[in-house]
Amino acid sequence: MQQTLFKFITIETKRQQIFLICLTLLSFPLLYALLNIPKIIINDALGGKHFPKEYSGFHLDQINYLFILSIIFFILVLLNGTLKFFMNYSQGKTTEFASYVLREQIFHDIIKFRLSHFQRYSSSELIHIMATEVEPIGNFVGESIALPFRQGGTLLTLLLFVFIQDIYMGLAAISLYPLQVYLVPIFQRKMNILTRKRSHAQHQFGEKIQEASEGIIDIKSYALQNRFTQIYDNEAKNLFEIKSNFFKEKYLLKFFNNIIGNIVPFLFYAIGGYFVIKGHLSLGALVSILAAHKDLQEPWIELLDYYQRLDDTKIRYENLKRKLNVPPESQIPTQPSIQNEPTDLSKTVLVGKNLYFSIMKGNPIVEAASFTLKPFEKTAIVSSSGEGKGVFTQLLAGLHYPDAGELYISNHTFLSEPEKLLGNEIHFVDREAYIFSGSIKENLLLPYAAAHEHREPSKEKIIEIIQKLNLQKDFEYIGLTKLFSNLTDSTKNEIIQLRQTFKKYIIEQYGDTMIDFYENKKFNQNLSLFENLTFGLAIHTYSIEEVEKYVKKLLRQVGLLDIFLKIGYDIAQTMFDMFADLSPNHPFLEEFSLIKAPELKDYKKIIENYPNIILEDQSKLLSLCFRFTPARHRVTNISESIQEKIVLFREEFKAFFNEEHPDEFLYYDEKEYNPLLPIWNNIIFGKMIYGLAAGQSKIDIIIQNILEKSTLKSCLLELALDYNVGLGGRNISRTQRQLIGIARAFLSPAQLIVLDKATIVLDVAHQRIILDYVLSKDFKKGVIWSVHESQMAKRFDTVLLFKDGRVLEQGNFKELLEFDGAFKKLYDQEQNLGVIHVA
Amino acid sequence: MLLEDDVNLLKTIPLFSKIEPNKLKLIAFTGERLIFKKGDVIFNKGEEGQTIMIILEGEANVLLPTQKHVEPIAIVKKGEIIGEIATLCNIPRTMTLIARTDSIFLSLTKELFLKLIREIPDLAVQIIHDLAKRLANTIEQFEAKIALHGDNNVS
């Protein structure tokens, strides 16, 4: 960001501002001409005498003269309008450009903050800065040069015009300006104070909302809603008072300006009228002066407003600058200290000498820590809780910069390396790794987005790590149950084959007691009537209501309306039998009834009037009947003849819908893969019999068995790698997110992996698997692992005990126990507490 | 298959015999119909028993886990209710239940059952009646045992 607002304007938007000034300059002569021509028309064309006039050989009589002048006036109006359009457009564009540049600069700045500095900002604060605070600054930048130039110029042009007509009139026009120039800054100072207060109050207000949002569980569990409403009210009230005071000052000033502005015409009428009567001034000139004065008001008020906005924006810019200010000691080097090849970790040491580090000034977390590590070995860091081990671990990963002391690997000093270089050599895994929106594969290969010189790992390597972390079952399940659009034809064919194998197997083993298969010519008891009628799925751009409309229309056309109205009536009647004497807000209605509480009244009327019901009510009855699933609700029987009619209807609906929307409804076709269903559903291709106890897991086992013999299994893993995990990985589980975070580090080009209690959110089985893998010979990277229980450190090469801000003890597990110091004490304590052992 | 059929069956169960058909329909509709295959474990001894089961179709073996593969200690049949006391008193299942044939159960969660009792006061009266009768029976048996042994060594 530039130092001051005007530096920003003149440096970042220089080209735009010059263009705007040029446009503005063009507008002045036009404006002058627009004022002058009416005067010529009144004085010369209407009131003039010496006709015909001669212009470069043309003779013009009075009428022609008037017309030509009018036409010139008209052309000037058009030109002026066009010019105004361009000025407004360019100004708007400049505004947006300024916001864009400012946002870009701010984002570039904050993303490079040191971690400890960055963590001082909450995400809501950053969003507020990027989204809200930049906006008014951008708005001002657009007008910053052009407005005073244009309005000032307009004002001068108009005044010039008035002065040329009559010097006294000119003096009258500006007579009250000094008063305003005196008054405005007084008001402005008051408003500036309020602006600062407002900024502070808004910040407080935002903090309170953030607190309520983040602490909502505790607020609800301790029933603190009222207390927080009170706090919120106080902050909101404070903000309201500041803002209303601001508006009071603003409109008080406007009031004075308006009064003053209206005194001047009085002077014009009195003095100007006197001059006209005395013959010092022509009537045309007075009319023009009055017109000019009307126009004078606007630029003058605009200028005064501009002055206010200028002050306001200066404060905003300063605030923003102050908020994003990075003290020099917190700045990050951008150039590597030594340009050399990446270090071979096996031949070097990681040294810390007298390290100091604090997040909050005066509250050091690391104090005089000294140690020497072999980064290619497996090192465990152990401490009791509350010692700041996490921060110490982050420091070793190069995420923080020590306040004092030295920290280096071979000749890379952490203090002077840019983050990028360290990021390529050391990879850090947090307690809860962040997973970004995008595919699983993109997340796994994220480190390579910064390390271009390294080749991405092969597919086999990725799958190997996935298997090592025991993720393949999870991934296969993702592949089975999520939707993918990128299946090859051979995969689709295989799925159809598996569908047949599965069906054969189920029918042999269970007959028709497990799955109600989708068969084109058979009514499906476990699908709703709507699904039975349409027998397929619409692509996602259609809502169910839209498709329902088509079904209803066609039912009417083919004469099935009465049959379905009767079914709907029977259902409604049964629902009323069961639920009618419950209170309207009874939970049963919401949970079980096909007719929800708000609809009860409507359906009651429909039942009473049946079968004489209006079109709208027919539609309601049909909707009710559509929701009915025979096997689930069992309130009425669908006779075989109706079932046949429904099956026949499917074909008609297909033709009917396809006519208007070809390829937008995918029918359940036994011989086709349905891309709107996940692979799991494509294989079973039917509905599980309603109420089948543990049905899902029984079917899962059968599908797993079938998959074992198929090549689709490996395909599932690859599909899962393409699965989009959503913002923050919210489409996958917490365990999966963390495992992907760990896998990402293992796959990264970094030679040293630093883990901060990275397995604590996982189940014990996974914790053990990962620990075993990391400590095995297969694992070719160096590891520094801040373990969450001392027992885990057993098989590590080196153990560091971090206590009171320093490395108190160092050695292997056995040595430290024998040493009988703080580590032994901690270990014994944990043993007595009965910690579950992972090591 | 139809709700009506379940209602007719419920009518034959003493606990439900005095309840009006509409309310029986509500019970049948709100309860979960569960289909078990022969050999499926319906529940295990020691599990938290939070549902009342009514056998709509089929039979089930009652077992104690120590004798899993021997003869069942009892067989429960269509129309019987299982677990109403355990559910109401929050005690774990005292036995294991395994489907003897393919069977269908109507399962009422504790939460649902309590709501139903609130809606259908007759049901509450019937339950009190039922429990009182059982208590009387137990006391009677107990006294008979004491009379037989003539001492306090009753296990």
PDB file of C-alpha atoms in Angstrom, chain A residues 343-353 371-377 379 396 406-414 422 425-426 751-752 784 798 810:
ATOM      1  CA  THR A 343      20.686 -29.093   1.430  1.00  0.00           C
ATOM      2  CA  ASP A 344      21.162 -32.827   1.727  1.00  0.00           C
ATOM      3  CA  LEU A 345      19.666 -33.355   5.163  1.00  0.00           C
ATOM      4  CA  SER A 346      21.555 -36.580   5.804  1.00  0.00           C
ATOM      5  CA  LYS A 347      24.821 -34.688   5.976  1.00  0.00           C
ATOM      6  CA  THR A 348      23.816 -31.761   8.095  1.00  0.00           C
ATOM      7  CA  VAL A 349      22.461 -30.645  11.451  1.00  0.00           C
ATOM      8  CA  LEU A 350      19.634 -28.418  12.614  1.00  0.00           C
ATOM      9  CA  VAL A 351      21.003 -26.049  15.230  1.00  0.00           C
ATOM     10  CA  GLY A 352      19.196 -23.756  17.643  1.00  0.00           C
ATOM     11  CA  LYS A 353      21.300 -21.413  19.772  1.00  0.00           C
ATOM     12  CA  PHE A 371      19.872 -27.814  20.831  1.00  0.00           C
ATOM     13  CA  THR A 372      21.440 -29.682  17.939  1.00  0.00           C
ATOM     14  CA  LEU A 373      19.373 -32.151  15.923  1.00  0.00           C
ATOM     15  CA  LYS A 374      20.099 -34.473  13.069  1.00  0.00           C
ATOM     16  CA  PRO A 375      17.207 -33.544  10.811  1.00  0.00           C
ATOM     17  CA  PHE A 376      17.329 -36.809   8.923  1.00  0.00           C
ATOM     18  CA  GLU A 377      16.695 -38.788  12.097  1.00  0.00           C
ATOM     19  CA  THR A 379      13.033 -36.851  16.635  1.00  0.00           C
ATOM     20  CA  LEU A 396      11.383 -25.473  14.094  1.00  0.00           C
ATOM     21  CA  GLU A 406      20.164 -18.480  15.872  1.00  0.00           C
ATOM     22  CA  LEU A 407      18.331 -21.268  14.109  1.00  0.00           C
ATOM     23  CA  TYR A 408      19.836 -22.844  11.039  1.00  0.00           C
ATOM     24  CA  ILE A 409      20.115 -25.967   8.922  1.00  0.00           C
ATOM     25  CA  SER A 410      23.618 -26.191   7.431  1.00  0.00           C
ATOM     26  CA  ASN A 411      24.019 -22.699   6.003  1.00  0.00           C
ATOM     27  CA  HIS A 412      20.313 -21.755   5.778  1.00  0.00           C
ATOM     28  CA  THR A 413      19.550 -19.391   8.591  1.00  0.00           C
ATOM     29  CA  PHE A 414      15.832 -19.478   9.314  1.00  0.00           C
ATOM     30  CA  LEU A 422      11.753 -23.355   3.689  1.00  0.00           C
ATOM     31  CA  GLU A 425      12.438 -28.280   2.355  1.00  0.00           C
ATOM     32  CA  ILE A 426      10.373 -28.570   5.485  1.00  0.00           C
ATOM     33  CA  GLN A 751      12.981 -33.865   3.214  1.00  0.00           C
ATOM     34  CA  LEU A 752      11.988 -32.959   6.725  1.00  0.00           C
ATOM     35  CA  ILE A 784      10.387 -33.982  14.023  1.00  0.00           C
ATOM     36  CA  THR A 798      16.089 -38.707  19.729  1.00  0.00           C
ATOM     37  CA  GLN A 810      17.764 -34.602  25.116  1.00  0.00           C
TER      38      GLN A 810
END
